[in-house]
PDB file of C-alpha atoms in Angstrom:
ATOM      1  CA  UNK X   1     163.217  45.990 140.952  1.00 92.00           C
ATOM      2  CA  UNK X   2     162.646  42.376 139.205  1.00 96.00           C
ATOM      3  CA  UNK X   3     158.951  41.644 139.637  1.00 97.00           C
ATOM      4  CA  UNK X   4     157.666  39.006 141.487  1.00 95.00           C
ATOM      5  CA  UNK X   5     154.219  37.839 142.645  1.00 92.00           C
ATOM      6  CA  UNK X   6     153.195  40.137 144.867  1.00 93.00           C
ATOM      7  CA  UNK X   7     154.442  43.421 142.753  1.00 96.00           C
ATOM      8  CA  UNK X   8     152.807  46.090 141.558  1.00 96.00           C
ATOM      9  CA  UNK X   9     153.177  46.090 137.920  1.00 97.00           C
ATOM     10  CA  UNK X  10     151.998  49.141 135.545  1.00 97.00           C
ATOM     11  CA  UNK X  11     152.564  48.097 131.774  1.00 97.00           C
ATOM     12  CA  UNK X  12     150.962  49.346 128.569  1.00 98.00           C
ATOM     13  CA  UNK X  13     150.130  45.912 126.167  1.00 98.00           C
ATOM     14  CA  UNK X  14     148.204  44.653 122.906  1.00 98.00           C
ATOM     15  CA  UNK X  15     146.833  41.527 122.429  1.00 98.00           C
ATOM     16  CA  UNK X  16     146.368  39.708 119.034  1.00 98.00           C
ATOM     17  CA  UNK X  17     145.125  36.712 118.016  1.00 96.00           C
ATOM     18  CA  UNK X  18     147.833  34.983 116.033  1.00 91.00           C
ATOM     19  CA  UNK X  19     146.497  36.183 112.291  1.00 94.00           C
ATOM     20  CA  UNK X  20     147.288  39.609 113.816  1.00 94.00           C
ATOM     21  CA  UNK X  21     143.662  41.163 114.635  1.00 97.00           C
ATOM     22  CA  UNK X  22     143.817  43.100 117.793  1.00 97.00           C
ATOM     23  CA  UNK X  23     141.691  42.031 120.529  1.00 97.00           C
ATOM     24  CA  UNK X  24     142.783  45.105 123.501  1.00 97.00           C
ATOM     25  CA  UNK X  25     145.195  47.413 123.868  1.00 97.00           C
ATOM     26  CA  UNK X  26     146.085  50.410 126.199  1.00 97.00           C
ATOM     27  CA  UNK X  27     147.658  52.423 123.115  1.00 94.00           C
ATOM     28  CA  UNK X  28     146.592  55.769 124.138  1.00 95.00           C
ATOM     29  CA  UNK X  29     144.800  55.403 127.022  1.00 97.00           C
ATOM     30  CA  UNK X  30     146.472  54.535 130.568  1.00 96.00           C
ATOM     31  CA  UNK X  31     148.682  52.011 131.392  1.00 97.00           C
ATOM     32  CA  UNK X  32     147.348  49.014 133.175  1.00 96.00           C
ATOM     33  CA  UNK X  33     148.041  48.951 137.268  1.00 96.00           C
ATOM     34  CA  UNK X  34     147.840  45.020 138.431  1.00 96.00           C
ATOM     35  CA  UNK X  35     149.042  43.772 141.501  1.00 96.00           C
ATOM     36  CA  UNK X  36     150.399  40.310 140.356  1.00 95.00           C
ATOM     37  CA  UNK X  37     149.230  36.824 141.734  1.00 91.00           C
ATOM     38  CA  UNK X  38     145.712  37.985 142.488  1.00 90.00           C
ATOM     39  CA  UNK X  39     144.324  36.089 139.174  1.00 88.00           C
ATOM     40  CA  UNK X  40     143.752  39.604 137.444  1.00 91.00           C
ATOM     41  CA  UNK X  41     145.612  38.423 134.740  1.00 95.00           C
ATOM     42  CA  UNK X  42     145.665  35.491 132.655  1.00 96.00           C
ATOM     43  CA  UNK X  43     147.800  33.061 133.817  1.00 97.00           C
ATOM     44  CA  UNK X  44     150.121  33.037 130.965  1.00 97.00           C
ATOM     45  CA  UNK X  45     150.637  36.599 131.043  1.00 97.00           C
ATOM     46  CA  UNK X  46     151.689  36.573 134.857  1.00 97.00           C
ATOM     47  CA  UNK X  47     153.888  34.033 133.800  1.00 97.00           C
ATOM     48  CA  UNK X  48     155.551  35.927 131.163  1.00 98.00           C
ATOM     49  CA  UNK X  49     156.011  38.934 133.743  1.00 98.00           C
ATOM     50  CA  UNK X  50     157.773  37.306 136.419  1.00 97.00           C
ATOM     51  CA  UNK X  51     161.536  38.714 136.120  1.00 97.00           C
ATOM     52  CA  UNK X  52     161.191  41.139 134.325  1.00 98.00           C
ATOM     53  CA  UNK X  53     161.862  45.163 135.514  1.00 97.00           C
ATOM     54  CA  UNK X  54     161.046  48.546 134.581  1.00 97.00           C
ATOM     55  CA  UNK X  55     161.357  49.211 130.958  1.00 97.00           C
ATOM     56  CA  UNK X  56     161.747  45.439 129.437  1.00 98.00           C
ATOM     57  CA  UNK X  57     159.206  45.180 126.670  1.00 98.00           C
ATOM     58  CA  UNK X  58     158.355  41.688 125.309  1.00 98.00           C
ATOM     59  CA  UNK X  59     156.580  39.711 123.550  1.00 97.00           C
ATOM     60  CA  UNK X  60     154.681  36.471 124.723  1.00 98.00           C
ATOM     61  CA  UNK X  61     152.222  33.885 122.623  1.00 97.00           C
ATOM     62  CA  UNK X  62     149.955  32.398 125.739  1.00 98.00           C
ATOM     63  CA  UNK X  63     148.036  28.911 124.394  1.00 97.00           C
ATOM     64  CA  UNK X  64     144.247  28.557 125.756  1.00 98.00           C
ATOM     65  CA  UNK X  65     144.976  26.511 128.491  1.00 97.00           C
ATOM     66  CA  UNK X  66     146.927  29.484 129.627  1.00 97.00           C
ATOM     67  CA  UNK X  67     144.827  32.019 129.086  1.00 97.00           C
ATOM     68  CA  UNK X  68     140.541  31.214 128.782  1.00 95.00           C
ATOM     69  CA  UNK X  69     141.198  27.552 128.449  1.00 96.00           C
ATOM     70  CA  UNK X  70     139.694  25.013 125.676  1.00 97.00           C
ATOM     71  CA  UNK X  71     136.109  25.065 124.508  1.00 96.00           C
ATOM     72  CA  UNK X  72     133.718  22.935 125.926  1.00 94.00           C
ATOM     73  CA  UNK X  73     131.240  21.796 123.470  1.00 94.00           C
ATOM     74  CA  UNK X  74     129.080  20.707 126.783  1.00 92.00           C
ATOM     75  CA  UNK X  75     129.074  24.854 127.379  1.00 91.00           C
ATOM     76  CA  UNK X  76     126.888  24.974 124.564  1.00 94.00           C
ATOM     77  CA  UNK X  77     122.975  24.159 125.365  1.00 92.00           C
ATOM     78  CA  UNK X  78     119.958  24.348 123.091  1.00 95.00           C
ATOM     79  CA  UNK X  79     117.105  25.997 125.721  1.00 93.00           C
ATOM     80  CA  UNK X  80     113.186  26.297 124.689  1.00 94.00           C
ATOM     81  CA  UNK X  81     112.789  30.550 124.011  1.00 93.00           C
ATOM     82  CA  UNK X  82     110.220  30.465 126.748  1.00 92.00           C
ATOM     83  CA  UNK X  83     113.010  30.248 129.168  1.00 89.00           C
ATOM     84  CA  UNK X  84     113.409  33.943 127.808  1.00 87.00           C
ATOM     85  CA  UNK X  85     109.543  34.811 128.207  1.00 85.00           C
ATOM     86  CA  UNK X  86     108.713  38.407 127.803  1.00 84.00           C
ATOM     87  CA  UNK X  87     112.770  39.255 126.631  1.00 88.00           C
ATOM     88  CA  UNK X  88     113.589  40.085 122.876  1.00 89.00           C
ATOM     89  CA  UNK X  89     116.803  37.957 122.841  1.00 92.00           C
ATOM     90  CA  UNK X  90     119.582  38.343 120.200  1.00 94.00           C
ATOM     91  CA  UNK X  91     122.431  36.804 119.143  1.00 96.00           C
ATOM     92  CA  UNK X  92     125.184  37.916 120.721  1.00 94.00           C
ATOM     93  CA  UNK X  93     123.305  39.582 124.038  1.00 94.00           C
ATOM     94  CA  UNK X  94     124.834  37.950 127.780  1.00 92.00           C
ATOM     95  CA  UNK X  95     122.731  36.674 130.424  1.00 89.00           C
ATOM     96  CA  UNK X  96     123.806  35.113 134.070  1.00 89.00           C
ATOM     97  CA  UNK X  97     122.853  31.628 134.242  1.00 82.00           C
ATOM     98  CA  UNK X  98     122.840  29.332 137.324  1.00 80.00           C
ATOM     99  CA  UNK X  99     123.849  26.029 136.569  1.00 75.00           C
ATOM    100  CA  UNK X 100     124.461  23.234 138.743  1.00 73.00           C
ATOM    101  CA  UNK X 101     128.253  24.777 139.118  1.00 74.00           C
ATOM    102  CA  UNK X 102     126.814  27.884 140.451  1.00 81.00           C
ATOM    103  CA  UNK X 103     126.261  31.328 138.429  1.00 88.00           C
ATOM    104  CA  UNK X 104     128.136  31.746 134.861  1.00 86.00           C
ATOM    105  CA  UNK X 105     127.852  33.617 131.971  1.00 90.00           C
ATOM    106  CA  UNK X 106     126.401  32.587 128.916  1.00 92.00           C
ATOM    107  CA  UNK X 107     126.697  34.513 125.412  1.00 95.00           C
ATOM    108  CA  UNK X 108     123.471  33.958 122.688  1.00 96.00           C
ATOM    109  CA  UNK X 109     125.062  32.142 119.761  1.00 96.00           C
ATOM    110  CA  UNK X 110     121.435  31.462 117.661  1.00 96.00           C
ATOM    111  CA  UNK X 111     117.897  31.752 117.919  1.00 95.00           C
ATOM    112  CA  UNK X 112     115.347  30.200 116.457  1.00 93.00           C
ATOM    113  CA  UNK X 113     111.548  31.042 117.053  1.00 91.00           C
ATOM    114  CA  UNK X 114     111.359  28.051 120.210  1.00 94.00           C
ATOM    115  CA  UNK X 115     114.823  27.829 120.632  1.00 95.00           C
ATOM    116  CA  UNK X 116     118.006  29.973 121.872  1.00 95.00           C
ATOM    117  CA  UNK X 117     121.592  28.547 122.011  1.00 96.00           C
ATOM    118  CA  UNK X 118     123.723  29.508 124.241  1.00 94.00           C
ATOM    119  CA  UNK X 119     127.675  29.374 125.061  1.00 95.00           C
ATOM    120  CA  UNK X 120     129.267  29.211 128.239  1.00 92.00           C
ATOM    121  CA  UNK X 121     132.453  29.583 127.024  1.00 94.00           C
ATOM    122  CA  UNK X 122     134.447  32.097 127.217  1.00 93.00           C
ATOM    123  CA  UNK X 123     134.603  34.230 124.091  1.00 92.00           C
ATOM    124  CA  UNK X 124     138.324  33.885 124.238  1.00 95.00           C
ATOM    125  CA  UNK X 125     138.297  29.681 124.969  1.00 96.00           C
ATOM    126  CA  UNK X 126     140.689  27.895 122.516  1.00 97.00           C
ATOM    127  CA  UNK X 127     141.994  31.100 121.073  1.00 97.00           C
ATOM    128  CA  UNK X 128     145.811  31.073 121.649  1.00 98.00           C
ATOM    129  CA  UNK X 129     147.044  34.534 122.191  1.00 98.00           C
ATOM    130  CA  UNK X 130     149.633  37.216 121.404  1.00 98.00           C
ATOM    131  CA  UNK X 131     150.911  40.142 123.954  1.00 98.00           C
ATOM    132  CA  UNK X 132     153.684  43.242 123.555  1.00 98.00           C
ATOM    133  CA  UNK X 133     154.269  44.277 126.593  1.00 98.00           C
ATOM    134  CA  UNK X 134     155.812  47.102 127.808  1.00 98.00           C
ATOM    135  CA  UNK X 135     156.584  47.378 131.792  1.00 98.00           C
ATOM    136  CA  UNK X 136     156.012  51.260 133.031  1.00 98.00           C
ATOM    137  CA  UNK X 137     156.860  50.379 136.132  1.00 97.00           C
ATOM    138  CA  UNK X 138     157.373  48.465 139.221  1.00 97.00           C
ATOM    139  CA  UNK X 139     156.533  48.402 142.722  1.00 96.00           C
ATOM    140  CA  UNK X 140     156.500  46.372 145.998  1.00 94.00           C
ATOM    141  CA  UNK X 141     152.999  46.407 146.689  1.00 92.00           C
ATOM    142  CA  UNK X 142     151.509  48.082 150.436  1.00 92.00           C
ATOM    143  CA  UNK X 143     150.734  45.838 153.354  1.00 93.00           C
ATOM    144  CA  UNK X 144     146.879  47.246 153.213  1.00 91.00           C
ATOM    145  CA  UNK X 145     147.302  46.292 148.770  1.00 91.00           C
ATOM    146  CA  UNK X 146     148.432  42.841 150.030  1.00 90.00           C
ATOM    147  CA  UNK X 147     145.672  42.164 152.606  1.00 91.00           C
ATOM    148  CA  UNK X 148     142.918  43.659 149.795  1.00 90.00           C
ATOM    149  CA  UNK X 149     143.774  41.574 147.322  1.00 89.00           C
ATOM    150  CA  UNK X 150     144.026  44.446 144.608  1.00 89.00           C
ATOM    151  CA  UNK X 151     146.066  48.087 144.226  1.00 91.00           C
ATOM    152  CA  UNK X 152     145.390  51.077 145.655  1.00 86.00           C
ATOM    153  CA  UNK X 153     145.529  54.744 144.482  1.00 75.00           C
ATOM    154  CA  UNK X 154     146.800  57.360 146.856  1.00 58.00           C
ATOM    155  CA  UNK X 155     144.623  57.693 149.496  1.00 48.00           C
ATOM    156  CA  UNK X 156     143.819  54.057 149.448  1.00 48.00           C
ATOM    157  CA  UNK X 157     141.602  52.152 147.651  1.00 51.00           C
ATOM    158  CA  UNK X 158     137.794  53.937 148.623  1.00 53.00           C
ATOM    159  CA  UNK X 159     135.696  51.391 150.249  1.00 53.00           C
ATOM    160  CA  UNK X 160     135.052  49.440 153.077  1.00 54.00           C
ATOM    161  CA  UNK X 161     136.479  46.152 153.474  1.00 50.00           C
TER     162      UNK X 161
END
């Protein structure tokens, strides 16, 4: 079967960044179970996916706009510490913001002692990306997969909808 969106795709992969440093992998550990077209993926990756069929390994470079998109310098905000009253904040800790745009993440980048800066983007934003992928296997996906929006294991997928 040549997958399509829509197809339930189990593949093993590693991403790089392009000097080689490994960012994930599933070496070792179980293959990945998507159902394509749902945004679980990047959209580079789906891209790269389409057509292909059981056993095809590749190999795909995915730029940012592709993948977690370009930095933003607006993303990143100086905020007065007290915003953080009665937390011990560190650099790299995550928080959930709301912004005018609704609820995001935000990473601590710096701290000063009245200041924290944080980043909106994501820690992957402007980082073009490498994938070997391996397709395990492919399926048509269920009626019931379709309609939830995400795969199921036998005996379906364990809560309500």
């Amino acid at each position: 079967m040549t997958i399509t969106s829509d197809s339930v795709v189990t593949l093993h992969y590693t991403v790089s960044t392009e000097d080689g440093t490994t960012l994930d992998s599933s070496e070792g550990k179980s293959p990945l179970v998507v159902l394509l077209g749902r945004r679980f993926l990047i959209e580079g990756l789906e891209d790269a996916l389409i057509g292909k069929s059981k056993e095809d390994s590749f190999n795909v470079s995915v730029n940012p706009e592709k993948a977690y998109g370009e930095r933003a310098d607006e993303l990143v905000q100086t905020v007065p510490r007290s915003m953080f009253d009665g937390m011990d904040v560190e650099v790299g800790m995550s928080f959930r913001a709301t912004t005018p745009q609704g609820e995001q993440s935000v990473i601590i980048i710096e701290t000063t002692d009245e200041e924290v800066v944080v980043d909106g983007n994501h820690p992957l934003a402007g980082i073009p990306l490498t994938f070997d992928v391996t397709v395990v296997d492919v399926r048509e996906a269920t009626k019931e997969e379709l309609e939830h929006g995400h795969v199921h294991s036998e005996g379906g997928c364990g809560h309500d909808h």
